[in-house]
Amino acid sequence: MANQTKFTFGLWTVGWLGADPFGSATRAVISIEETLENLKAVGAYGITAHDDDLFPFDSTEQQRRAAIERLKKGLEATGLKMPMLTTNLFSHPIFKDGAFTSNDREVRRFAIRKALRNLDLAHEMGAETFVMWGGREGAEYDCAKNVVDALARYREALNFLSSYVVEQGYNLRFALEPKPNEPRGDILLPTVGHALGFIETLDHPEMVGLNPEVGHEQMAGLNFVAGIAQALDAGKLFHIDLNGQKGIKYDQDLVFGHGDLANAFALVHLLEFGKDGKIAYQGPRHFDYKPSRTEDWTGVWESARANIRMYNLLHERAQAFESDPEVQALRKRSKLDQLAMPTLNKGETAKSIHESSEWFNFNPEKYFNGEGAGFVQLNQIAMEHLMGAR
Amino acid sequence: MANQTKFTFGLWTVGWLGADPFGSATRAVISIEETLENLKAVGAYGITAHDDDLFPFDSTEQQRRAAIERLKKGLEATGLKMPMLTTNLFSHPIFKDGAFTSNDREVRRFAIRKALRNLDLAHEMGAETFVMWGGREGAEYDCAKNVVDALARYREALNFLSSYVVEQGYNLRFALEPKPNEPRGDILLPTVGHALGFIETLDHPEMVGLNPEVGHEQMAGLNFVAGIAQALDAGKLFHIDLNGQKGIKYDQDLVFGHGDLANAFALVHLLEFGKDGKIAYQGPRHFDYKPSRTEDWTGVWESARANIRMYNLLHERAQAFESDPEVQALRKRSKLDQLAMPTLNKGETAKSIHESSEWFNFNPEKYFNGEGAGFVQLNQIAMEHLMGAR
Amino acid sequence: MANQTKFTFGLWTVGWLGADPFGSATRAVISIEETLENLKAVGAYGITAHDDDLFPFDSTEQQRRAAIERLKKGLEATGLKMPMLTTNLFSHPIFKDGAFTSNDREVRRFAIRKALRNLDLAHEMGAETFVMWGGREGAEYDCAKNVVDALARYREALNFLSSYVVEQGYNLRFALEPKPNEPRGDILLPTVGHALGFIETLDHPEMVGLNPEVGHEQMAGLNFVAGIAQALDAGKLFHIDLNGQKGIKYDQDLVFGHGDLANAFALVHLLEFGKDGKIAYQGPRHFDYKPSRTEDWTGVWESARANIRMYNLLHERAQAFESDPEVQALRKRSKLDQLAMPTLNKGETAKSIHESSEWFNFNPEKYFNGEGAGFVQLNQIAMEHLMGAR
Amino acid sequence: MANQTKFTFGLWTVGWLGADPFGSATRAVISIEETLENLKAVGAYGITAHDDDLFPFDSTEQQRRAAIERLKKGLEATGLKMPMLTTNLFSHPIFKDGAFTSNDREVRRFAIRKALRNLDLAHEMGAETFVMWGGREGAEYDCAKNVVDALARYREALNFLSSYVVEQGYNLRFALEPKPNEPRGDILLPTVGHALGFIETLDHPEMVGLNPEVGHEQMAGLNFVAGIAQALDAGKLFHIDLNGQKGIKYDQDLVFGHGDLANAFALVHLLEFGKDGKIAYQGPRHFDYKPSRTEDWTGVWESARANIRMYNLLHERAQAFESDPEVQALRKRSKLDQLAMPTLNKGETAKSIHESSEWFNFNPEKYFNGEGAGFVQLNQIAMEHLMGAR
């Protein structure tokens, strides 16, 4: 099944050189060509990038074009695609208080320009998704940011960019990437939920969806699978960032499945079998991880392979879980089939319920010491499938 | 200013007898009359309740009516109001797998009936807000709940209840109360954001807003003030639950301000001065806390008073902060006035920006080692106001 | 290998009836005989208990003896052992501010009496370990407890109990069970580390060790395996509580392995192969979990079986990991063999190092972009063993 | 009172230029002279440093000496002291897998050399405390580090360094600085407790104590004040790092008091009045914080001042709290005076208790619905003192 799954990697992921808040880089930069060849070799379908990953922030137009042409050649040579592009609005000192929601109006205007320019590039590269991670949109201190004002500015920027895409006729959709904190003390739109709520206040909600990241939701202690389900329910899973995180702490960006393994298993099950047993998300499986700072370049490519391997192993196990007749029986015992049915009978209204005798017939007391839900046993069988023990 | 603020208490708050997962009650029950008199004495404007706080789950209709009449008399005697009512859909064993989203269809139907009946009571009592905390809507295991199905059932229930309110012509709005976990491993609609997103998928989104609780958001490590600001931005702050929580752990329900004091200060500032320096939320200041299990009844009433005292002290300090000319100067230095201005010039479009020369004029380099934001100093002054040191 | 492993269960675990902070019991109590038979049937080696699990707090001496005799008969009938006993110093209202560290001196004295009495019972039952979980030893407010004084009282109690055991000649060791919070806002001796430090201040440190619980350490975001390793290093792993927890939140007490699966795998590996590839902990594998409130009695026994099944599956996988030649090669690549060697040469002293030329020979620069540690690949292989994929 | 308090700052704190995992520096470096003058101006008593803060990692001996002499001149000119020195064993790529516990033996040897050299420098500078933060001692993956081996290597290094200090006759004590994670996934000795336990396994436990940091303990959700009390109880509070942290997330290093304000108040109270109402810790109040990346150099010095101002304001409020007769009465009501008394009567032994009749006299039932502890009221008064409202 792995053959059909489209795995993509951010250029900044395998390209991360290991500098962190307490130490300098442990790896030396390699060329774009070498990067693409190695990604091809590990089985990637495509790559993604921020503008600043491709050419330095202060590039001249000539340098910028040269880098783009070089990238295109590399993509052609390897057959890799670029289905997603994004803009770096967080690294340069100018964005120290945010980009679209910086208190400094000139910075906000510059941020919109930088994004606009990158929308053109996304179109040029044939990308269909434009991810927006507002990592600097936030504050350390409650008095430093009027959040109502900041959301208004965020909305203004997204509306403006959306109308630009409409005007230009680009085949692009926006995908917001939530994160609760780091590098800011608190980041605006901290979770999948907050972004879903915000999207509905936009001029073009249909053009804007989500790019949830495993680790980001888990940094708030939230269940990633439940968040993805809500995004699917809202028709907003436009892209996805796969990686690993071990609980509530700094952003770890481990290999997918190297964090909460059981939740990763449930995630792959949801993506691949979540729509009545069929695939629920068609887009790329995008890895947004960091090869550990302890590794050399050999380890980098091993880690890239590990992401794909983990996904495929989980996919196989999810398939076995889905097909197991015992699982189907346990699900029925757990009444998951009833959950899929409407609660109300056809045609039933508030009025008709008031008139029915059901209220008096129902006996809540039978539920004490009554029939159990069977959830633990169902979960145990899921764990056994995950462990290849069935 | 305290005189105008409407403070309300849940009957289950001061009425909590101290039973917790590891110990039995430490206080004996008192009468509804004594409760109301004491709440009046501490300065409450009104009370709120679940149905099960007023009469036992298995009351006969006669017992139920008797309890309601007794409550009404008590309210009349004390002059206390009941601006909010809510339904207990989480204590009885029947709800062990949820109410509106239980896998068991009969339970879901019963839950709707229980809520309908309580909507009638809310109307009868003159309540304007109907809070819904779906504490059991969730799961411990990813395989035990199809979240997409569960959200569909949640929506079905809310749509049904909304149409009932419309049909009956009740003056009632729904307020969803998010919580990330406890008593379920993961609860549906875990944060303010998730509830905001969900509301937009309902038939009557205008009738459904939020009842955010300080501690619930903080249990996910989220900034409560930022969440409230997003709720205000969306026009969805229908009610609010004030209490205290010390970080990510079990639900503590401490006295308001006895948890994260600085965030409580910022919250009161937002509620009272968040709309261009004027009050931003007009509803009751509702305390949903628990008097510590260590306390006797004297301590219970002291703790109730402490909630109001904390709010009023924070209100005074927020007023002083708001009026301080130095604060106004520091805000200007921090460019908070610029954040309140649109980013785009009037009439500016994507097209016009492309044509302007501003892109070339702007010099990002000046921002390195350039002017700072002044946030730390502004926060220091805020802390000094909070500490009564200015 | 499962045959040799001694699995034990707390009576309060399978005996938990499902009452939680937001709901009442969902299961009705069963007899001690039925409990013991079922535990025998699921494969348990023995049981453990608090005094209050065996007879009510306010039992007469006659009732107490009757319950003890009945238990003994049940143990004899089933062949189950009771290797550990513990005292409930947290459920009764008297302990609302703690037991050994309650501010109320009379309560402290009563707590010591209750523990003394239970030491006699532990001796009578042939238990070798006496667990002490000080769940109420703590505070919600920093001003409510002078922690230095409280630690002095804790020490006083432990010293007294230790000297009693010495006097009586009992074959008993104490095992402290740390927990960071819940039911108190902050509990004294919150982690494995704090308890280790405290033990060294006692009169009889050799008699006091630890009973770490998976979920308790994970409630502080700590790596349980690393904590157990430090306890082993200090010779203090006297007992262990196995269960599952999904991150930093309320105490979940899930089935072992139903929380952080990868960490559970590493734990079993450490326990079974952590001493130069041999077993590192010889005591019982004690499950301290709660069958989910959603389950009936059938589900309770399924959940008890699931604990043992998880341990055995992880044991098998740890064995395969340990024996895999590729793993051995990868460990060498990762220099784990070097970590097992002393850093200093034999006879090397501070003085001799000063005189050596090594300082000048060592070239740190070669480590930039140099050889990587190979950790990601090693972890990937571990995950594959865990998933039964090798 | 501020005049007598010795405030010190790490050179790396005000010297932090703002580079973080997602962005480059926002401030340009300034000279050591300018730094010292500014620290003098804000009211500092002294400074502290890592070796790498004073001279680059790869300095020649000549460059190193030049930097040291320049520092000495600066100290002389300003009158600032250097009571603490520490070694950077975490920034250079060589330390990517740790220093004293790196799997690579050559790295471990180099780390010892680097530390030895810095002990000489500490002695030369007149420092009395040598802090050791083992930020890279840890792992991301359980299979990558045998923790028992790693602790043995840690111990070996500390024993070696201790014996060197003894040999040389230096007036130096070691202070371990715990941290749970970041930059490693899990760090060895993650909390105050783990370090306390570890110290007792060393050859010279009397020479090794702690340097706890506010934010580090709070990153594990632990109560910093309770941790400091346990360190004081063990006689191990050798140094302290003051800063601010908002809950469980990445290491924020905010200004002291700009995180959990109530806990900061309790901390200052403990340090200044924790020993029978007198000062409990005599060492420097050392700020280990980071001026926010949003700030310019003016903001840096404002933030430095803010630390001192916060400490002094909290000191004043703690003094008022301590002297308030109502507080003294409330403490008595809360039986804090009883907590300070031994639980056992003089001469009481296990034997004598068995013979006493007290067991039968004590009536636990009176504690249900009995006298409350008064903790909430006491905490409310504490909050009012903190807010300057009394």
GROMACS .gro file of C-alpha atoms in nm, chain A residues 25-346:
model
  322
   25ALA     CA    1   2.493   2.351   1.450
   26THR     CA    2   2.635   1.999   1.446
   27ARG     CA    3   2.603   1.946   1.072
   28ALA     CA    4   2.734   2.142   0.772
   29VAL     CA    5   2.500   2.249   0.496
   30ILE     CA    6   2.466   2.036   0.182
   31SER     CA    7   2.346   2.136  -0.163
   32ILE     CA    8   1.987   2.138  -0.278
   33GLU     CA    9   2.075   1.876  -0.538
   34GLU     CA   10   2.213   1.637  -0.279
   35THR     CA   11   1.909   1.695  -0.063
   36LEU     CA   12   1.666   1.617  -0.344
   37GLU     CA   13   1.853   1.307  -0.453
   38ASN     CA   14   1.855   1.173  -0.101
   39LEU     CA   15   1.488   1.245  -0.048
   40LYS     CA   16   1.414   1.068  -0.374
   41ALA     CA   17   1.620   0.774  -0.255
   42VAL     CA   18   1.433   0.740   0.074
   43GLY     CA   19   1.103   0.725  -0.110
   44ALA     CA   20   0.966   1.076  -0.096
   45TYR     CA   21   0.699   1.190  -0.340
   46GLY     CA   22   0.779   1.554  -0.301
   47ILE     CA   23   0.918   1.840  -0.101
   48THR     CA   24   0.789   2.160   0.053
   49ALA     CA   25   0.965   2.480   0.157
   50HIS     CA   26   0.958   2.825   0.306
   51ASP     CA   27   1.087   3.099   0.080
   52ASP     CA   28   1.385   3.146   0.314
   53ASP     CA   29   1.476   2.778   0.276
   54LEU     CA   30   1.529   2.839  -0.096
   55PHE     CA   31   1.706   3.176  -0.098
   56PRO     CA   32   1.828   3.401   0.183
   57PHE     CA   33   1.595   3.666   0.321
   58ASP     CA   34   1.798   3.946   0.169
   59SER     CA   35   1.852   3.791  -0.176
   60THR     CA   36   1.852   4.014  -0.479
   61GLU     CA   37   1.587   3.935  -0.737
   62GLN     CA   38   1.860   3.775  -0.949
   63GLN     CA   39   1.974   3.549  -0.666
   64ARG     CA   40   1.616   3.459  -0.595
   65ARG     CA   41   1.546   3.361  -0.954
   66ALA     CA   42   1.869   3.164  -0.974
   67ALA     CA   43   1.773   2.964  -0.666
   68ILE     CA   44   1.425   2.898  -0.803
   69GLU     CA   45   1.559   2.780  -1.138
   70ARG     CA   46   1.808   2.556  -0.964
   71LEU     CA   47   1.532   2.407  -0.756
   72LYS     CA   48   1.318   2.346  -1.063
   73LYS     CA   49   1.605   2.164  -1.231
   74GLY     CA   50   1.651   1.951  -0.925
   75LEU     CA   51   1.284   1.866  -0.911
   76GLU     CA   52   1.283   1.776  -1.277
   77ALA     CA   53   1.590   1.561  -1.236
   78THR     CA   54   1.443   1.367  -0.947
   79GLY     CA   55   1.077   1.374  -1.040
   80LEU     CA   56   0.991   1.515  -0.701
   81LYS     CA   57   0.688   1.744  -0.673
   82MET     CA   58   0.629   2.054  -0.462
   83PRO     CA   59   0.266   2.036  -0.353
   84MET     CA   60   0.298   2.292  -0.073
   85LEU     CA   61   0.482   2.618  -0.016
   86THR     CA   62   0.491   2.845   0.286
   87THR     CA   63   0.642   3.176   0.392
   88ASN     CA   64   0.891   3.234   0.668
   89LEU     CA   65   0.743   3.514   0.875
   90PHE     CA   66   0.924   3.434   1.196
   91SER     CA   67   1.305   3.417   1.166
   92HIS     CA   68   1.416   3.767   1.079
   93PRO     CA   69   1.438   4.020   1.364
   94ILE     CA   70   1.175   4.229   1.189
   95PHE     CA   71   0.916   3.968   1.291
   96LYS     CA   72   1.015   3.967   1.658
   97ASP     CA   73   0.663   4.074   1.757
   98GLY     CA   74   0.484   3.889   1.481
   99ALA     CA   75   0.408   3.944   1.116
  100PHE     CA   76   0.037   3.993   1.032
  101THR     CA   77  -0.029   4.087   1.395
  102SER     CA   78   0.288   4.276   1.485
  103ASN     CA   79   0.208   4.590   1.678
  104ASP     CA   80   0.424   4.769   1.420
  105ARG     CA   81   0.208   4.852   1.118
  106GLU     CA   82   0.503   4.875   0.880
  107VAL     CA   83   0.603   4.523   0.972
  108ARG     CA   84   0.250   4.401   0.907
  109ARG     CA   85   0.255   4.557   0.563
  110PHE     CA   86   0.591   4.404   0.486
  111ALA     CA   87   0.465   4.064   0.599
  112ILE     CA   88   0.174   4.084   0.359
  113ARG     CA   89   0.412   4.171   0.076
  114LYS     CA   90   0.638   3.880   0.159
  115ALA     CA   91   0.340   3.645   0.159
  116LEU     CA   92   0.199   3.784  -0.164
  117ARG     CA   93   0.527   3.733  -0.339
  118ASN     CA   94   0.534   3.378  -0.217
  119LEU     CA   95   0.182   3.312  -0.339
  120ASP     CA   96   0.312   3.394  -0.685
  121LEU     CA   97   0.594   3.147  -0.633
  122ALA     CA   98   0.357   2.879  -0.502
  123HIS     CA   99   0.151   2.919  -0.817
  124GLU     CA  100   0.464   2.907  -1.031
  125MET     CA  101   0.577   2.586  -0.862
  126GLY     CA  102   0.240   2.420  -0.904
  127ALA     CA  103   0.171   2.399  -0.532
  128GLU     CA  104  -0.192   2.360  -0.430
  129THR     CA  105  -0.160   2.434  -0.063
  130PHE     CA  106  -0.017   2.742   0.102
  131VAL     CA  107   0.059   2.676   0.467
  132MET     CA  108   0.063   2.959   0.720
  133TRP     CA  109   0.229   2.900   1.053
  134GLY     CA  110   0.205   3.218   1.253
  135GLY     CA  111   0.476   3.125   1.496
  136ARG     CA  112   0.550   3.481   1.604
  137GLU     CA  113   0.187   3.594   1.616
  138GLY     CA  114   0.145   3.611   1.990
  139ALA     CA  115   0.284   3.756   2.309
  140GLU     CA  116   0.467   3.683   2.630
  141TYR     CA  117   0.264   3.933   2.833
  142ASP     CA  118  -0.111   3.989   2.836
  143CYS     CA  119  -0.067   4.365   2.834
  144ALA     CA  120   0.157   4.354   2.526
  145LYS     CA  121  -0.107   4.246   2.280
  146ASN     CA  122  -0.471   4.340   2.249
  147VAL     CA  123  -0.586   4.002   2.122
  148VAL     CA  124  -0.914   4.132   1.980
  149ASP     CA  125  -0.719   4.385   1.775
  150ALA     CA  126  -0.463   4.124   1.679
  151LEU     CA  127  -0.732   3.886   1.551
  152ALA     CA  128  -0.877   4.169   1.347
  153ARG     CA  129  -0.537   4.225   1.185
  154TYR     CA  130  -0.491   3.852   1.128
  155ARG     CA  131  -0.830   3.842   0.957
  156GLU     CA  132  -0.750   4.148   0.751
  157ALA     CA  133  -0.431   3.985   0.623
  158LEU     CA  134  -0.595   3.654   0.542
  159ASN     CA  135  -0.885   3.825   0.368
  160PHE     CA  136  -0.643   4.029   0.162
  161LEU     CA  137  -0.435   3.727   0.063
  162SER     CA  138  -0.748   3.528  -0.018
  163SER     CA  139  -0.883   3.797  -0.245
  164TYR     CA  140  -0.544   3.814  -0.416
  165VAL     CA  141  -0.560   3.442  -0.491
  166VAL     CA  142  -0.913   3.486  -0.625
  167GLU     CA  143  -0.809   3.782  -0.839
  168GLN     CA  144  -0.512   3.597  -0.979
  169GLY     CA  145  -0.712   3.282  -1.037
  170TYR     CA  146  -0.453   3.073  -0.858
  171ASN     CA  147  -0.539   2.713  -0.773
  172LEU     CA  148  -0.431   2.755  -0.411
  173ARG     CA  149  -0.587   2.694  -0.073
  174PHE     CA  150  -0.457   2.824   0.261
  175ALA     CA  151  -0.385   2.590   0.551
  176LEU     CA  152  -0.337   2.744   0.895
  177GLU     CA  153  -0.101   2.564   1.128
  178PRO     CA  154  -0.188   2.603   1.496
  179LYS     CA  155   0.065   2.589   1.780
  180PRO     CA  156   0.009   2.681   2.143
  181ASN     CA  157   0.348   2.838   2.227
  182GLU     CA  158   0.716   2.854   2.139
  183PRO     CA  159   0.873   3.072   2.023
  184ARG     CA  160   0.611   3.311   2.172
  185GLY     CA  161   0.481   3.266   2.525
  186ASP     CA  162   0.131   3.222   2.383
  187ILE     CA  163   0.059   3.201   2.014
  188LEU     CA  164  -0.265   3.318   1.855
  189LEU     CA  165  -0.486   3.035   1.721
  190PRO     CA  166  -0.316   2.791   1.958
  191THR     CA  167  -0.503   2.473   1.861
  192VAL     CA  168  -0.692   2.310   1.576
  193GLY     CA  169  -1.011   2.429   1.744
  194HIS     CA  170  -0.913   2.795   1.769
  195ALA     CA  171  -0.814   2.798   1.402
  196LEU     CA  172  -1.143   2.631   1.301
  197GLY     CA  173  -1.336   2.895   1.491
  198PHE     CA  174  -1.134   3.177   1.340
  199ILE     CA  175  -1.173   3.054   0.982
  200GLU     CA  176  -1.547   3.097   1.005
  201THR     CA  177  -1.498   3.470   1.062
  202LEU     CA  178  -1.310   3.517   0.732
  203ASP     CA  179  -1.436   3.653   0.401
  204HIS     CA  180  -1.348   3.332   0.219
  205PRO     CA  181  -1.379   3.051   0.474
  206GLU     CA  182  -1.399   2.797   0.193
  207MET     CA  183  -1.042   2.881   0.086
  208VAL     CA  184  -0.891   2.839   0.430
  209GLY     CA  185  -0.839   2.513   0.614
  210LEU     CA  186  -0.586   2.357   0.845
  211ASN     CA  187  -0.242   2.205   0.851
  212PRO     CA  188  -0.242   2.043   1.197
  213GLU     CA  189   0.085   1.912   1.337
  214VAL     CA  190   0.100   1.611   1.567
  215GLY     CA  191   0.339   1.766   1.816
  216HIS     CA  192   0.174   2.106   1.828
  217GLU     CA  193  -0.159   1.971   1.955
  218GLN     CA  194   0.019   1.738   2.195
  219MET     CA  195   0.208   2.037   2.339
  220ALA     CA  196  -0.133   2.141   2.474
  221GLY     CA  197  -0.202   1.790   2.601
  222LEU     CA  198  -0.473   1.745   2.340
  223ASN     CA  199  -0.560   1.424   2.159
  224PHE     CA  200  -0.435   1.475   1.803
  225VAL     CA  201  -0.667   1.215   1.655
  226ALA     CA  202  -0.973   1.381   1.805
  227GLY     CA  203  -0.857   1.715   1.666
  228ILE     CA  204  -0.809   1.569   1.319
  229ALA     CA  205  -1.155   1.413   1.339
  230GLN     CA  206  -1.305   1.753   1.416
  231ALA     CA  207  -1.111   1.905   1.126
  232LEU     CA  208  -1.244   1.631   0.896
  233ASP     CA  209  -1.595   1.686   1.028
  234ALA     CA  210  -1.560   2.053   0.934
  235GLY     CA  211  -1.413   1.969   0.591
  236LYS     CA  212  -1.096   2.152   0.686
  237LEU     CA  213  -0.815   1.898   0.677
  238PHE     CA  214  -0.625   2.055   0.387
  239HIS     CA  215  -0.277   1.929   0.482
  240ILE     CA  216  -0.113   1.748   0.772
  241ASP     CA  217   0.223   1.761   0.952
  242LEU     CA  218   0.339   1.428   1.087
  243ASN     CA  219   0.602   1.398   1.359
  244GLY     CA  220   0.655   1.278   1.715
  245GLN     CA  221   0.627   1.449   2.054
  246LYS     CA  222   0.664   1.310   2.405
  247GLY     CA  223   0.406   1.505   2.599
  248ILE     CA  224   0.382   1.865   2.710
  249LYS     CA  225   0.722   2.024   2.669
  250TYR     CA  226   0.925   2.211   2.408
  251ASP     CA  227   0.858   2.128   2.042
  252GLN     CA  228   1.049   1.805   1.982
  253ASP     CA  229   0.981   1.728   1.615
  254LEU     CA  230   1.075   1.363   1.653
  255VAL     CA  231   1.023   1.104   1.381
  256PHE     CA  232   0.656   1.017   1.328
  257GLY     CA  233   0.561   0.739   1.570
  258HIS     CA  234   0.865   0.800   1.793
  259GLY     CA  235   0.642   0.996   2.032
  260ASP     CA  236   0.295   0.873   2.133
  261LEU     CA  237   0.284   0.546   1.937
  262ALA     CA  238  -0.073   0.446   2.020
  263ASN     CA  239  -0.207   0.782   1.910
  264ALA     CA  240  -0.005   0.759   1.587
  265PHE     CA  241  -0.165   0.422   1.520
  266ALA     CA  242  -0.513   0.568   1.573
  267LEU     CA  243  -0.420   0.860   1.348
  268VAL     CA  244  -0.313   0.642   1.058
  269HIS     CA  245  -0.628   0.437   1.107
  270LEU     CA  246  -0.839   0.753   1.089
  271LEU     CA  247  -0.663   0.889   0.781
  272GLU     CA  248  -0.668   0.561   0.592
  273PHE     CA  249  -0.995   0.403   0.708
  274GLY     CA  250  -1.186   0.686   0.875
  275LYS     CA  251  -1.457   0.739   0.616
  276ASP     CA  252  -1.676   0.431   0.648
  277GLY     CA  253  -1.368   0.213   0.636
  278LYS     CA  254  -1.216   0.404   0.343
  279ILE     CA  255  -0.948   0.669   0.316
  280ALA     CA  256  -1.053   0.995   0.480
  281TYR     CA  257  -0.770   1.228   0.375
  282GLN     CA  258  -0.626   1.229   0.025
  283GLY     CA  259  -0.346   1.483   0.054
  284PRO     CA  260   0.026   1.432   0.111
  285ARG     CA  261   0.155   1.273   0.430
  286HIS     CA  262   0.393   1.555   0.514
  287PHE     CA  263   0.672   1.501   0.764
  288ASP     CA  264   0.762   1.811   0.964
  289TYR     CA  265   1.026   1.673   1.196
  290LYS     CA  266   1.388   1.738   1.291
  291PRO     CA  267   1.663   1.477   1.262
  292SER     CA  268   1.808   1.473   1.613
  293ARG     CA  269   2.102   1.704   1.670
  294THR     CA  270   2.309   1.399   1.769
  295GLU     CA  271   2.301   1.259   1.415
  296ASP     CA  272   2.530   1.298   1.118
  297TRP     CA  273   2.412   1.305   0.756
  298THR     CA  274   2.383   0.927   0.745
  299GLY     CA  275   2.155   0.952   1.045
  300VAL     CA  276   1.955   1.226   0.877
  301TRP     CA  277   1.862   1.000   0.587
  302GLU     CA  278   1.802   0.708   0.820
  303SER     CA  279   1.563   0.930   1.013
  304ALA     CA  280   1.385   1.032   0.694
  305ARG     CA  281   1.340   0.667   0.604
  306ALA     CA  282   1.219   0.595   0.957
  307ASN     CA  283   0.926   0.834   0.912
  308ILE     CA  284   0.807   0.651   0.603
  309ARG     CA  285   0.871   0.312   0.757
  310MET     CA  286   0.670   0.402   1.066
  311TYR     CA  287   0.379   0.525   0.858
  312ASN     CA  288   0.378   0.212   0.647
  313LEU     CA  289   0.404  -0.022   0.945
  314LEU     CA  290   0.117   0.158   1.116
  315HIS     CA  291  -0.081   0.147   0.793
  316GLU     CA  292  -0.041  -0.230   0.772
  317ARG     CA  293  -0.143  -0.274   1.133
  318ALA     CA  294  -0.443  -0.042   1.093
  319GLN     CA  295  -0.547  -0.249   0.793
  320ALA     CA  296  -0.525  -0.570   0.995
  321PHE     CA  297  -0.720  -0.410   1.280
  322GLU     CA  298  -0.988  -0.289   1.041
  323SER     CA  299  -1.027  -0.633   0.882
  324ASP     CA  300  -1.024  -0.843   1.197
  325PRO     CA  301  -1.368  -1.004   1.251
  326GLU     CA  302  -1.315  -1.002   1.626
  327VAL     CA  303  -1.266  -0.627   1.613
  328GLN     CA  304  -1.589  -0.591   1.424
  329ALA     CA  305  -1.768  -0.794   1.689
  330LEU     CA  306  -1.613  -0.593   1.970
  331ARG     CA  307  -1.714  -0.269   1.802
  332LYS     CA  308  -2.069  -0.390   1.787
  333ARG     CA  309  -2.052  -0.485   2.153
  334SER     CA  310  -1.927  -0.131   2.217
  335LYS     CA  311  -2.224   0.000   2.015
  336LEU     CA  312  -2.012   0.194   1.769
  337ASP     CA  313  -2.269   0.102   1.508
  338GLN     CA  314  -2.534   0.279   1.716
  339LEU     CA  315  -2.318   0.590   1.734
  340ALA     CA  316  -2.327   0.606   1.356
  341MET     CA  317  -2.709   0.618   1.362
  342PRO     CA  318  -2.912   0.931   1.419
  343THR     CA  319  -3.039   0.971   1.770
  344LEU     CA  320  -3.380   1.081   1.659
  345ASN     CA  321  -3.625   0.876   1.463
  346LYS     CA  322  -3.715   1.002   1.122
   0.00000   0.00000   0.00000
